[in-house]
Short mmCIF file of C-alpha atoms in Angstrom, two decimals:
data_model
loop_
_atom_site.label_atom_id
_atom_site.label_comp_id
_atom_site.label_asym_id
_atom_site.label_seq_id
_atom_site.Cartn_x
_atom_site.Cartn_y
_atom_site.Cartn_z
CA UNK A 30 -5.68 6.34 32.54
CA UNK A 31 -3.59 3.96 30.42
CA UNK A 32 -0.82 1.97 31.99
CA UNK A 33 2.74 3.16 31.39
CA UNK A 34 4.39 0.83 28.85
CA UNK A 35 4.98 0.11 25.22
CA UNK A 36 2.53 -1.76 22.90
CA UNK A 37 4.27 -2.99 19.85
CA UNK A 38 1.85 -3.19 17.05
CA UNK A 39 2.53 -5.10 13.81
CA UNK A 40 0.09 -5.35 10.90
CA UNK A 41 0.81 -8.31 8.55
CA UNK A 42 -0.50 -9.76 5.32
CA UNK A 43 0.91 -12.98 3.83
CA UNK A 44 4.18 -12.59 5.74
CA UNK A 45 5.61 -14.61 8.58
CA UNK A 46 6.96 -12.27 11.23
CA UNK A 47 7.83 -14.83 13.92
CA UNK A 48 11.54 -14.01 13.80
CA UNK A 49 10.84 -10.28 14.07
CA UNK A 50 8.70 -10.81 17.17
CA UNK A 51 11.38 -13.05 18.77
CA UNK A 52 13.93 -10.37 18.13
CA UNK A 53 11.67 -7.66 19.65
CA UNK A 54 10.93 -9.77 22.79
CA UNK A 55 14.66 -9.97 23.45
CA UNK A 56 15.13 -6.19 23.12
CA UNK A 57 12.07 -5.38 25.18
CA UNK A 58 12.91 -7.63 28.06
CA UNK A 59 16.51 -6.14 28.01
CA UNK A 60 14.91 -2.65 28.27
CA UNK A 61 13.14 -3.50 31.48
CA UNK A 62 9.82 -1.98 30.51
CA UNK A 63 6.17 -3.18 30.57
CA UNK A 64 5.36 -4.28 26.98
CA UNK A 65 3.09 -6.20 24.75
CA UNK A 66 3.42 -7.18 21.11
CA UNK A 67 0.21 -7.59 19.06
CA UNK A 68 0.34 -8.89 15.51
CA UNK A 69 -2.75 -8.76 13.43
CA UNK A 70 -3.18 -10.67 10.19
CA UNK A 71 -5.23 -8.64 7.65
CA UNK A 72 -7.12 -11.49 5.95
CA UNK A 73 -4.03 -13.22 4.45
CA UNK A 74 -4.66 -15.70 1.56
CA UNK A 75 -1.65 -17.74 2.37
CA UNK A 76 -2.86 -20.19 4.97
CA UNK A 77 0.67 -21.59 5.64
CA UNK A 78 1.85 -18.21 6.70
CA UNK A 79 -1.13 -17.77 9.06
CA UNK A 80 -0.28 -21.13 10.66
CA UNK A 81 3.32 -20.16 11.12
CA UNK A 82 2.38 -16.88 12.73
CA UNK A 83 0.23 -18.72 15.35
CA UNK A 84 3.58 -19.33 17.18
CA UNK A 85 3.68 -15.75 17.97
CA UNK A 86 1.13 -16.23 20.77
CA UNK A 87 3.60 -18.68 22.47
CA UNK A 88 6.00 -15.78 23.04
CA UNK A 89 5.83 -13.82 26.40
CA UNK A 90 3.31 -11.02 26.31
CA UNK A 91 2.55 -11.55 22.65
CA UNK A 92 -0.75 -12.00 20.79
CA UNK A 93 -1.62 -13.05 17.25
CA UNK A 94 -4.96 -11.97 15.94
CA UNK A 95 -6.46 -13.12 12.65
CA UNK A 96 -9.01 -11.14 10.73
CA UNK A 97 -11.00 -12.83 8.02
CA UNK A 98 -11.55 -9.95 5.69
CA UNK A 99 -8.73 -7.91 4.14
CA UNK A 100 -9.44 -4.18 5.20
CA UNK A 101 -6.09 -2.47 4.42
CA UNK A 102 -3.30 -1.33 6.57
CA UNK A 103 -5.12 1.89 7.66
CA UNK A 104 -7.93 0.09 9.19
CA UNK A 105 -5.64 -2.74 10.60
CA UNK A 106 -3.43 -0.18 12.41
CA UNK A 107 -6.62 1.57 13.92
CA UNK A 108 -7.77 -1.85 15.14
CA UNK A 109 -4.43 -2.72 16.61
CA UNK A 110 -4.59 0.47 18.66
CA UNK A 111 -7.91 -0.57 20.08
CA UNK A 112 -6.47 -3.81 21.20
CA UNK A 113 -3.53 -2.24 23.08
CA UNK A 114 -3.21 -1.52 26.79
CA UNK A 115 -0.19 0.79 27.22
CA UNK A 116 0.23 4.58 26.86
CA UNK A 117 2.77 4.35 24.00
CA UNK A 118 2.23 2.63 20.68
CA UNK A 119 5.04 1.45 18.52
CA UNK A 120 4.00 0.59 15.04
CA UNK A 121 6.48 -1.62 12.92
CA UNK A 122 5.89 -3.16 9.55
CA UNK A 123 6.17 -6.92 9.39
CA UNK A 124 8.78 -7.33 6.74
CA UNK A 125 11.71 -5.72 8.50
CA UNK A 126 14.45 -6.59 11.01
CA UNK A 127 15.96 -4.64 13.87
CA UNK A 128 19.58 -3.66 13.03
CA UNK A 129 20.38 -2.05 16.54
CA UNK A 130 20.43 -3.72 19.90
CA UNK A 131 19.42 -0.28 21.53
CA UNK A 132 16.37 0.13 19.26
CA UNK A 133 13.92 0.04 22.14
CA UNK A 134 15.98 2.09 24.47
CA UNK A 135 16.33 4.85 21.80
CA UNK A 136 12.51 5.06 21.56
CA UNK A 137 12.05 4.98 25.35
CA UNK A 138 14.34 8.01 25.68
CA UNK A 139 11.87 9.97 23.58
CA UNK A 140 8.70 8.92 25.36
CA UNK A 141 7.90 12.48 26.25
CA UNK A 142 7.36 13.46 22.66
CA UNK A 143 4.11 13.12 20.86
CA UNK A 144 5.06 11.31 17.58
CA UNK A 145 8.50 9.85 16.93
CA UNK A 146 9.67 8.49 13.54
CA UNK A 147 12.60 6.23 13.51
CA UNK A 148 13.20 5.76 9.83
CA UNK A 149 14.57 2.92 7.74
CA UNK A 150 17.73 1.64 6.32
CA UNK A 151 18.34 -0.76 3.36
CA UNK A 152 20.50 -3.89 3.45
CA UNK A 153 23.62 -3.98 1.41
CA UNK A 154 23.28 -7.68 0.52
CA UNK A 155 24.56 -8.07 -3.04
CA UNK A 156 22.04 -10.86 -3.89
CA UNK A 157 19.34 -8.22 -4.31
CA UNK A 158 21.23 -6.13 -7.05
CA UNK A 159 18.81 -7.30 -9.76
CA UNK A 160 15.70 -6.41 -7.67
CA UNK A 161 13.78 -3.32 -8.73
CA UNK A 162 12.50 -2.53 -5.25
CA UNK A 163 15.93 -2.87 -3.81
CA UNK A 164 17.40 -0.51 -6.38
CA UNK A 165 14.60 1.92 -5.84
CA UNK A 166 14.84 1.93 -1.96
CA UNK A 167 18.59 1.97 -2.07
CA UNK A 168 18.71 5.08 -4.30
CA UNK A 169 16.18 6.83 -2.04
CA UNK A 170 17.98 5.95 1.18
CA UNK A 171 19.93 9.10 1.64
CA UNK A 172 16.87 11.22 0.75
CA UNK A 173 15.20 9.72 3.80
CA UNK A 174 18.13 10.28 6.26
CA UNK A 175 17.43 11.58 9.66
CA UNK A 176 18.73 15.05 8.65
CA UNK A 177 16.48 15.21 5.53
CA UNK A 178 13.52 13.96 7.53
CA UNK A 179 14.00 16.58 10.14
CA UNK A 180 13.88 19.33 7.44
CA UNK A 181 10.37 18.29 6.40
CA UNK A 182 9.01 16.38 9.43
CA UNK A 183 5.30 15.96 8.26
CA UNK A 184 6.05 15.30 4.57
CA UNK A 185 8.66 12.76 5.41
CA UNK A 186 6.50 10.83 7.79
CA UNK A 187 6.29 7.12 7.19
CA UNK A 188 4.35 4.41 9.09
CA UNK A 189 7.04 1.64 8.74
CA UNK A 190 8.48 2.40 12.09
CA UNK A 191 7.10 5.08 14.49
CA UNK A 192 6.09 5.53 18.07
CA UNK A 193 3.14 7.72 19.13
CA UNK A 194 1.26 8.33 22.35
CA UNK A 195 -2.07 6.52 22.57
CA UNK A 196 -4.03 9.74 23.23
CA UNK A 197 -2.45 11.35 20.14
CA UNK A 198 -3.22 8.45 17.96
CA UNK A 199 -6.84 8.35 19.03
CA UNK A 200 -7.18 11.96 18.16
CA UNK A 201 -5.63 11.41 14.79
CA UNK A 202 -6.28 7.88 13.47
CA UNK A 203 -5.45 6.61 10.06
CA UNK A 204 -8.05 7.58 7.39
CA UNK A 205 -9.92 4.33 6.64
CA UNK A 206 -10.95 5.60 3.19
CA UNK A 207 -7.61 4.18 2.16
CA UNK A 208 -8.70 0.62 1.61
CA UNK A 209 -5.80 -0.37 -0.75
CA UNK A 210 -2.05 -0.12 -0.13
CA UNK A 211 -0.11 3.18 -0.56
CA UNK A 212 -0.26 6.75 0.81
CA UNK A 213 -2.26 6.18 3.93
CA UNK A 214 0.78 7.17 5.94
CA UNK A 215 1.50 10.20 3.77
CA UNK A 216 -2.04 11.48 4.46
CA UNK A 217 -1.52 10.61 8.18
CA UNK A 218 1.48 12.85 8.20
CA UNK A 219 -0.72 15.61 6.68
CA UNK A 220 -3.31 15.10 9.48
CA UNK A 221 -0.67 15.42 12.16
CA UNK A 222 0.24 18.83 10.74
CA UNK A 223 -3.31 19.98 10.49
CA UNK A 224 -3.84 19.07 14.19
CA UNK A 225 -0.58 20.68 15.24
CA UNK A 226 0.90 17.35 16.56
CA UNK A 227 4.61 17.79 16.52
CA UNK A 228 6.67 14.85 14.75
CA UNK A 229 10.10 14.18 15.88
CA UNK A 230 12.59 12.29 13.62
CA UNK A 231 15.39 10.41 15.15
CA UNK A 232 18.05 7.98 13.82
CA UNK A 233 16.62 4.67 14.92
CA UNK A 234 15.89 2.67 11.75
CA UNK A 235 14.47 -0.81 11.00
CA UNK A 236 16.15 -2.60 8.15
CA UNK A 237 14.53 -3.62 4.87
CA UNK A 238 16.28 -6.80 3.99
CA UNK A 239 13.69 -8.74 1.89
CA UNK A 240 12.01 -7.59 -1.25
CA UNK A 241 9.19 -8.80 -3.44
CA UNK A 242 10.13 -9.95 -7.06
CA UNK A 243 10.05 -7.46 -9.77
CA UNK A 244 6.59 -8.27 -11.37
CA UNK A 245 5.03 -8.09 -7.85
CA UNK A 246 6.59 -4.80 -7.04
CA UNK A 247 5.47 -3.41 -10.32
CA UNK A 248 1.86 -4.48 -9.52
CA UNK A 249 2.15 -2.95 -6.04
CA UNK A 250 3.44 0.21 -7.60
CA UNK A 251 0.44 0.37 -10.00
CA UNK A 252 -1.89 -0.02 -7.03
CA UNK A 253 -0.23 2.70 -5.14
CA UNK A 254 -0.48 5.04 -8.20
CA UNK A 255 -4.24 4.26 -8.44
CA UNK A 256 -4.55 5.17 -4.79
CA UNK A 257 -2.54 8.42 -5.38
CA UNK A 258 -4.86 9.39 -8.28
CA UNK A 259 -8.05 8.64 -6.29
CA UNK A 260 -6.82 10.81 -3.44
CA UNK A 261 -4.87 13.43 -5.40
CA UNK A 262 -6.85 16.33 -4.05
CA UNK A 263 -6.09 15.30 -0.46
CA UNK A 264 -2.35 14.56 -1.20
CA UNK A 265 -1.35 17.69 -3.10
CA UNK A 266 1.93 19.05 -1.64
CA UNK A 267 2.79 15.67 -0.21
CA UNK A 268 3.75 13.62 -3.25
CA UNK A 269 6.68 14.54 -5.49
CA UNK A 270 5.12 12.59 -8.36
CA UNK A 271 1.85 14.43 -7.96
CA UNK A 272 3.69 17.72 -7.90
CA UNK A 273 5.45 16.76 -11.03
CA UNK A 274 2.28 15.79 -12.78
CA UNK A 275 0.39 18.87 -11.71
CA UNK A 276 3.34 20.94 -13.11
CA UNK A 277 2.84 19.69 -16.63
CA UNK A 278 0.35 22.36 -17.78
CA UNK A 279 0.45 21.99 -21.46
CA UNK A 280 -2.14 19.46 -22.55
CA UNK A 281 -0.05 18.42 -25.59
CA UNK A 282 2.81 17.40 -23.31
CA UNK A 283 0.53 15.38 -21.18
CA UNK A 284 -0.95 13.80 -24.28
CA UNK A 285 2.59 12.88 -25.61
CA UNK A 286 3.56 11.34 -22.34
CA UNK A 287 0.32 9.26 -22.23
CA UNK A 288 0.90 8.34 -25.90
CA UNK A 289 4.46 7.21 -25.10
CA UNK A 290 3.24 5.08 -22.30
CA UNK A 291 0.42 3.45 -24.47
CA UNK A 292 3.01 2.66 -27.21
CA UNK A 293 5.95 1.42 -25.06
CA UNK A 294 4.60 0.31 -21.67
CA UNK A 295 4.93 -3.46 -22.57
CA UNK A 296 8.61 -2.83 -23.39
CA UNK A 297 9.23 -0.82 -20.19
CA UNK A 298 7.53 -3.71 -18.17
CA UNK A 299 9.97 -6.18 -19.76
CA UNK A 300 12.88 -4.13 -18.78
CA UNK A 301 11.47 -3.53 -15.27
CA UNK A 302 10.83 -7.21 -14.77
CA UNK A 303 14.25 -8.31 -16.10
CA UNK A 304 17.37 -9.17 -14.16
CA UNK A 305 18.68 -5.56 -14.77
CA UNK A 306 15.79 -3.21 -14.21
CA UNK A 307 16.41 0.45 -14.91
CA UNK A 308 15.40 3.17 -12.32
CA UNK A 309 15.18 5.74 -15.12
CA UNK A 310 12.68 3.56 -17.05
CA UNK A 311 10.76 3.03 -13.77
CA UNK A 312 10.44 6.72 -13.23
CA UNK A 313 9.21 7.14 -16.80
CA UNK A 314 6.71 4.37 -16.43
CA UNK A 315 5.32 5.68 -13.09
CA UNK A 316 4.64 9.12 -14.64
CA UNK A 317 3.10 7.65 -17.78
CA UNK A 318 0.99 5.26 -15.88
CA UNK A 319 -0.35 7.99 -13.41
CA UNK A 320 -1.10 10.56 -16.31
CA UNK A 321 -2.85 7.81 -18.12
CA UNK A 322 -5.31 7.46 -15.30
CA UNK A 323 -6.89 10.72 -16.35
CA UNK A 324 -7.29 14.13 -14.70
#
C-alpha cells in the first residue's frame, strides 16, 4: 500500500524551475497534506541551468534528479513515477506558473477520481504579442476551456497539468516509443480510453507565461509534425491536423499543397520568424510540411 499524499512530479529540460518549486512548496504546506516534489532533468545540455536547479533539493521535501541521457518526456514521466512514494501523482510541466492560491486544494478535492486534468491558461502580457507560440496558444485558449475539454475528455487530455492515482498510472504508463517531443500525451489520452479509465476535467489551470522565440518554436513544431507522421496510425482520430490531411483524398490536391510548400516554405519561414508572425501562414506551413513527409 502506498502512503496517502501527493507526489508532485516535474520533468525538465534546459529550464530552471526553482521558482515554480518554491511556489508549489508554499501552496502544499498551506494545504496541510503529506507531499513531495521531484524534479528530473532529462539530460539537459545547458550546464548553468542544471547548476541552478540543484537548489531545488534545498527546499523541504524536494529532490532534484539528473539523468545524463536525454530520453524524452514519456520516459522521464515514467521514471518520475517510480521515484515517488505517495498514492496520488501530480504532473506539471516545468515552464509554467501557478495562477491560483487554491491550486492544490482544488486537486485534493478530486482525489477520489481516477485521472484529473486541470488545464492551462495563457498570460495576457503584451510583450509577447510578436511571439508565434504566444499567438498560437492564445488563439487556442478558448478551445481548451474546461467546458470544451469536458465534451471530449480523452481527446482533450494534455500532460501539462494533471493528477492521477498511482495505481492507474502504473496500469497505463506513457508509451516510451515516443522518444522525441510531441503527441505522447495525446496517445496517453487514447490509452486511458482504451482501458476505460475515466478522465475528469476541472478548471484548475497552470499559466503559460514564457515562450520560446519564433525560430525555436518553428523547429519544435517541425519535430512534433515528424512525430505525428511517425505515429499517424496510432493517433488517427486524436489529431485535427491528421484528420484534415487524411480528408484530402485527391492526389492532385495533395501534390499541389506539397508543391506550394516546396516553392514558398522559405518565405513562410521568414514571415513566421518575423516580429509579426501570421497564424494563417502557420496553419498552411504545418499542413504543407506534414504532407511533404509522405504517406
